[in-house]
Coordinates of C-alpha atoms in Angstrom, one line a residue:
M1 CA -16.5 -14.8 -24.4
V2 CA -20.1 -15.6 -25.2
A3 CA -20.3 -17.5 -21.8
I4 CA -19.0 -14.4 -20.0
F5 CA -21.5 -12.1 -21.8
L6 CA -24.4 -14.4 -20.9
K7 CA -23.3 -14.2 -17.2
T8 CA -23.2 -10.4 -17.3
L9 CA -26.4 -10.1 -19.2
P10 CA -28.7 -10.7 -16.2
F11 CA -27.1 -7.8 -14.4
F12 CA -27.6 -5.4 -17.3
A13 CA -31.1 -6.9 -17.8
L14 CA -32.0 -5.7 -14.2
I15 CA -30.6 -2.3 -15.1
G16 CA -32.7 -2.4 -18.2
L17 CA -35.8 -3.3 -16.2
G18 CA -35.2 -0.4 -13.9
Y19 CA -34.7 1.9 -16.9
W20 CA -38.1 0.8 -18.3
A21 CA -39.8 1.3 -15.0
G22 CA -38.4 4.8 -14.7
R23 CA -39.0 5.7 -18.4
T24 CA -42.6 4.7 -18.3
R25 CA -43.1 6.5 -14.9
F26 CA -44.1 3.2 -13.3
F27 CA -41.3 4.1 -10.9
S28 CA -41.3 7.8 -10.2
A29 CA -38.1 9.9 -9.5
E30 CA -39.1 10.1 -5.9
A31 CA -39.4 6.3 -5.7
T32 CA -36.0 5.9 -7.3
A33 CA -34.5 8.3 -4.8
Y34 CA -35.9 6.3 -1.9
L35 CA -34.9 3.0 -3.4
T36 CA -31.3 4.3 -3.9
K37 CA -31.3 5.5 -0.3
F38 CA -32.4 2.1 1.0
V39 CA -29.7 0.3 -1.0
F40 CA -27.0 2.9 -0.1
Y41 CA -27.6 3.1 3.6
F42 CA -29.0 -0.3 4.4
A43 CA -28.7 -3.2 1.9
L44 CA -25.2 -2.4 0.5
S45 CA -23.9 -1.4 3.9
A46 CA -25.0 -4.8 5.3
M47 CA -23.4 -6.6 2.4
L48 CA -20.1 -4.7 2.8
F49 CA -20.0 -5.1 6.6
R50 CA -20.7 -8.9 6.3
F51 CA -18.0 -9.3 3.7
S52 CA -15.3 -7.3 5.6
A53 CA -16.3 -8.8 9.0
N54 CA -15.5 -12.2 7.6
L55 CA -12.1 -11.1 6.3
S56 CA -9.0 -9.8 8.0
L57 CA -7.4 -6.6 6.9
A58 CA -4.0 -8.4 6.7
E59 CA -5.5 -10.9 4.2
V60 CA -7.1 -8.1 2.1
W61 CA -4.4 -5.4 2.2
D62 CA -2.0 -5.5 -0.8
S63 CA 0.2 -2.4 -1.1
R64 CA 1.2 -3.4 -4.7
L65 CA -2.4 -3.6 -5.7
V66 CA -3.2 -0.3 -4.1
A67 CA -0.2 1.3 -5.8
A68 CA -1.1 -0.1 -9.2
Y69 CA -4.8 1.0 -9.0
L70 CA -3.8 4.4 -7.7
W71 CA -1.1 4.9 -10.4
G72 CA -3.5 3.9 -13.2
T73 CA -6.3 6.0 -11.9
A74 CA -4.2 9.0 -11.3
F75 CA -2.6 8.7 -14.8
V76 CA -6.0 8.7 -16.5
Y77 CA -7.2 11.5 -14.2
A78 CA -4.2 13.5 -15.4
I79 CA -4.9 12.8 -19.0
A80 CA -8.6 13.9 -18.7
S81 CA -7.5 17.0 -16.8
L82 CA -4.9 18.0 -19.4
V83 CA -7.4 17.6 -22.2
G84 CA -9.9 19.7 -20.2
F85 CA -7.4 22.5 -19.6
L86 CA -6.5 22.5 -23.3
R87 CA -10.2 23.0 -24.0
G88 CA -10.3 26.0 -21.6
L89 CA -12.4 24.5 -18.9
D90 CA -12.4 26.0 -15.4
V91 CA -11.0 24.0 -12.5
A92 CA -14.4 22.8 -11.2
T93 CA -15.7 21.6 -14.5
N94 CA -12.4 20.0 -15.3
G95 CA -12.4 18.2 -12.0
I96 CA -15.9 16.8 -12.6
E97 CA -14.9 15.6 -16.1
A98 CA -11.7 14.0 -14.6
Q99 CA -13.9 12.3 -12.0
C100 CA -16.1 10.8 -14.7
A101 CA -13.0 9.5 -16.4
V102 CA -11.9 7.4 -13.4
I103 CA -14.7 6.8 -10.9
G104 CA -16.7 3.7 -11.8
N105 CA -19.9 2.2 -10.3
T106 CA -17.9 -0.1 -8.0
G107 CA -20.2 -0.1 -5.1
F108 CA -23.6 -0.6 -6.8
L109 CA -22.4 -2.7 -9.8
G110 CA -18.9 -3.9 -9.1
V111 CA -19.3 -5.5 -5.7
P112 CA -22.2 -7.9 -6.6
M113 CA -21.2 -8.5 -10.2
L114 CA -17.4 -9.1 -9.9
T115 CA -17.8 -11.4 -6.8
L116 CA -20.2 -13.5 -8.8
L117 CA -18.2 -13.5 -12.1
L118 CA -14.7 -13.8 -10.7
G119 CA -15.4 -15.6 -7.4
P120 CA -15.9 -14.6 -3.8
E121 CA -12.1 -14.0 -3.4
A122 CA -12.6 -10.9 -5.6
I123 CA -14.2 -9.0 -2.7
G124 CA -10.9 -8.0 -1.2
P125 CA -9.4 -6.3 -4.3
V126 CA -12.8 -4.8 -5.0
L127 CA -13.0 -3.3 -1.5
L128 CA -9.5 -1.8 -1.9
A129 CA -10.4 -0.2 -5.2
L130 CA -13.6 1.1 -3.8
T131 CA -11.8 2.6 -0.8
V132 CA -9.2 4.3 -3.0
D133 CA -12.0 5.9 -5.0
M134 CA -13.9 7.1 -2.0
I135 CA -11.1 8.3 0.2
I136 CA -8.7 9.9 -2.4
F137 CA -10.6 10.9 -5.5
S138 CA -14.0 11.7 -3.9
S139 CA -12.1 13.9 -1.5
L140 CA -10.1 15.5 -4.3
I141 CA -13.1 16.6 -6.3
V142 CA -14.6 18.4 -3.2
I143 CA -11.2 20.1 -2.6
L144 CA -10.9 21.2 -6.2
I145 CA -14.4 22.6 -6.4
T146 CA -14.5 24.4 -3.1
G147 CA -10.9 25.6 -3.4
S148 CA -11.4 27.1 -6.9
R149 CA -14.5 28.9 -5.7
E150 CA -13.0 30.4 -2.6
G151 CA -9.6 31.0 -4.2
Q152 CA -7.8 29.1 -1.4
L153 CA -7.9 25.9 0.5
R154 CA -9.3 26.5 4.0
L155 CA -9.5 24.4 7.1
A156 CA -13.3 24.4 6.7
T157 CA -12.9 22.6 3.3
L158 CA -10.9 19.8 4.9
K159 CA -13.5 19.6 7.6
I160 CA -16.2 19.1 5.0
V161 CA -14.1 16.4 3.3
G162 CA -13.5 14.6 6.6
L163 CA -17.2 14.7 7.7
G164 CA -18.2 13.5 4.2
L165 CA -16.0 10.4 4.6
L166 CA -17.3 9.8 8.2
K167 CA -20.9 10.0 7.0
N168 CA -20.3 7.7 3.9
P169 CA -22.1 4.4 4.9
M170 CA -19.9 2.3 2.6
I171 CA -16.7 3.5 4.4
V172 CA -18.4 3.1 7.8
A173 CA -19.5 -0.4 7.0
I174 CA -16.1 -1.5 5.6
T175 CA -14.3 0.0 8.6
L176 CA -16.6 -1.5 11.2
G177 CA -16.4 -4.8 9.5
F178 CA -12.6 -4.9 9.6
L179 CA -12.6 -3.7 13.2
W180 CA -15.0 -6.5 14.1
S181 CA -12.8 -9.0 12.3
G182 CA -9.6 -7.5 13.8
F183 CA -10.9 -8.0 17.4
G184 CA -11.9 -11.6 16.5
I185 CA -15.5 -11.1 17.5
P186 CA -17.7 -14.0 16.2
I187 CA -20.8 -12.9 14.4
P188 CA -23.9 -14.4 16.2
V189 CA -25.9 -16.6 13.9
P190 CA -29.1 -14.4 14.0
L191 CA -27.0 -11.3 13.2
N192 CA -25.3 -13.1 10.4
E193 CA -28.6 -14.3 8.9
F194 CA -30.0 -10.8 9.3
L195 CA -27.1 -9.3 7.4
A196 CA -27.3 -12.0 4.7
I197 CA -31.1 -11.3 4.1
L198 CA -30.6 -7.5 4.1
G199 CA -27.4 -7.7 2.1
G200 CA -29.2 -10.0 -0.4
A201 CA -31.4 -7.0 -1.4
A202 CA -28.3 -5.0 -2.4
T203 CA -27.7 -6.6 -5.8
P204 CA -31.2 -6.5 -7.4
G205 CA -32.0 -3.2 -5.6
A206 CA -28.8 -1.5 -6.7
L207 CA -29.1 -2.6 -10.3
F208 CA -32.8 -1.6 -10.5
A209 CA -32.0 1.7 -9.0
I210 CA -29.2 2.3 -11.5
G211 CA -31.6 1.7 -14.4
A212 CA -34.4 3.8 -12.9
S213 CA -32.0 6.7 -12.4
L214 CA -30.7 6.4 -15.9
A215 CA -34.2 7.1 -17.2
S216 CA -33.9 10.7 -16.1
K217 CA -30.5 11.1 -17.7
S218 CA -30.1 12.8 -21.1
A219 CA -27.5 12.3 -23.8
E220 CA -26.7 16.0 -24.4
R221 CA -23.1 17.0 -25.4
I222 CA -22.6 13.5 -26.8
E223 CA -19.1 14.2 -28.1
I224 CA -17.9 15.0 -24.5
A225 CA -19.8 12.0 -23.2
G226 CA -18.1 9.8 -25.8
W227 CA -14.6 11.1 -24.8
L228 CA -15.3 10.5 -21.1
T229 CA -16.7 7.1 -21.8
F230 CA -13.5 6.2 -23.8
C231 CA -11.5 7.4 -20.8
K232 CA -13.5 5.3 -18.3
L233 CA -14.1 2.1 -20.3
V234 CA -10.8 1.9 -22.3
L235 CA -8.1 4.1 -20.8
H236 CA -8.8 3.4 -17.2
P237 CA -8.6 -0.4 -17.3
L238 CA -5.7 -0.2 -19.8
F239 CA -3.5 2.0 -17.5
V240 CA -4.5 0.0 -14.4
A241 CA -3.6 -3.2 -16.2
F242 CA -0.2 -1.7 -17.2
G243 CA 0.5 -0.7 -13.6
A244 CA -0.7 -4.0 -12.1
L245 CA 0.9 -6.4 -14.6
F246 CA 4.1 -4.6 -15.5
L247 CA 5.0 -1.9 -13.0
F248 CA 4.1 -3.3 -9.7
G249 CA 3.9 -7.1 -10.3
V250 CA 0.4 -7.7 -8.7
D251 CA -0.8 -11.2 -8.4
P252 CA -2.5 -12.1 -11.7
Y253 CA -5.9 -12.9 -10.1
K254 CA -6.0 -9.7 -8.0
A255 CA -4.7 -7.7 -11.0
G256 CA -7.6 -9.1 -13.1
V257 CA -10.1 -8.0 -10.4
I258 CA -8.9 -4.4 -10.2
I259 CA -8.7 -4.2 -14.0
A260 CA -12.3 -5.4 -14.2
A261 CA -13.2 -2.8 -11.5
A262 CA -11.6 -0.1 -13.6
A263 CA -13.7 -1.1 -16.6
L264 CA -17.0 -0.3 -14.9
P265 CA -19.1 2.6 -16.2
V266 CA -19.2 6.1 -14.6
A267 CA -20.7 6.1 -11.1
G268 CA -23.9 7.7 -10.2
N269 CA -22.5 9.5 -7.3
V270 CA -20.5 11.7 -9.7
Y271 CA -23.8 13.1 -10.9
M272 CA -24.9 13.7 -7.3
L273 CA -21.7 15.7 -6.7
A274 CA -22.2 17.7 -9.9
Q275 CA -25.8 18.5 -9.1
H276 CA -25.0 19.4 -5.5
Y277 CA -22.3 21.9 -6.5
G278 CA -24.0 23.0 -9.7
V279 CA -21.1 21.9 -12.0
A280 CA -22.0 20.5 -15.4
P281 CA -24.7 18.0 -14.2
Q282 CA -26.0 17.4 -17.8
R283 CA -22.5 16.6 -19.0
V284 CA -22.1 14.0 -16.2
S285 CA -25.6 12.7 -16.9
A286 CA -24.7 12.0 -20.5
A287 CA -21.5 10.3 -19.6
I288 CA -23.3 8.0 -17.2
L289 CA -25.9 7.1 -19.7
V290 CA -23.5 6.5 -22.6
S291 CA -20.8 4.6 -20.5
T292 CA -23.4 2.3 -18.9
T293 CA -24.9 1.4 -22.3
V294 CA -21.5 0.8 -23.9
S295 CA -20.3 -1.2 -20.9
I296 CA -22.8 -4.0 -21.7
V297 CA -20.2 -5.1 -24.3
T298 CA -16.9 -3.8 -22.9
V299 CA -17.3 -5.2 -19.4
S300 CA -17.9 -8.6 -20.8
L301 CA -14.8 -8.3 -23.0
V302 CA -12.6 -7.2 -20.1
V303 CA -13.9 -9.8 -17.7
G304 CA -13.4 -12.5 -20.4
W305 CA -9.8 -11.3 -20.8
V306 CA -8.9 -11.1 -17.1
S307 CA -10.4 -14.5 -16.5
A308 CA -7.6 -15.9 -18.7
L309 CA -4.8 -14.2 -16.7

């Protein structure tokens, strides 16, 4: 366990460095926004395209894995939603809290860290988990917020969801990569090296950007942040593990990867959604800050456990 912790420590040290840079204003909020944009649209997209272009969808696709991850995620989403309704939350706020309970930082933190800790074979299961998060649950929150405000689900809402998916660079990169692989097109050496160099900036850039963005987060409503952190770091991997290992019989290695993915802290894009729609952004901010801090220990524990599966 100590060895696993020491392997995860450099990742969180980079987050800590970014946090220091943001907290001391050495890195301004504007600089953080542009770094995040560079990682999101260029570096991470290059990494994901290169990974998926060198894989075939037939090799990566695992219906049992998708079912297990979807079942565990939906179950925790339902738990968080039920607790929210019992607390008297409106639909939009409840949806944002449920999003915090299940959407982890798979793109910025999970892809680079889990492929290093669990091996390059982890990229397939990580991509599937990331795709489920983006296509199903990121669409669901938009539908819940817009539908609750307008009182009905309109065709325009579905159009917004569809355009959002088409404009998401991670989805575009993964899709294009699998299409490239599916048509059996070899990647020219110069292009492959270009993608490797650009994609190599994704890991340090993403981790630094996570830390710098955390510097602007506050820990208000700590009791709610604590509950959402418990959902994300404990309940989510627990229910995904139950689904993968007992209900759907997923291969132990792949099960370990999606359990570790489920153990990641709350994703920053949940805050972006909350801020965009004006739905409890401070609550999400606190959940991201608390879950990321606690995950320094919990992610190491989960990765150590799944490594023994």
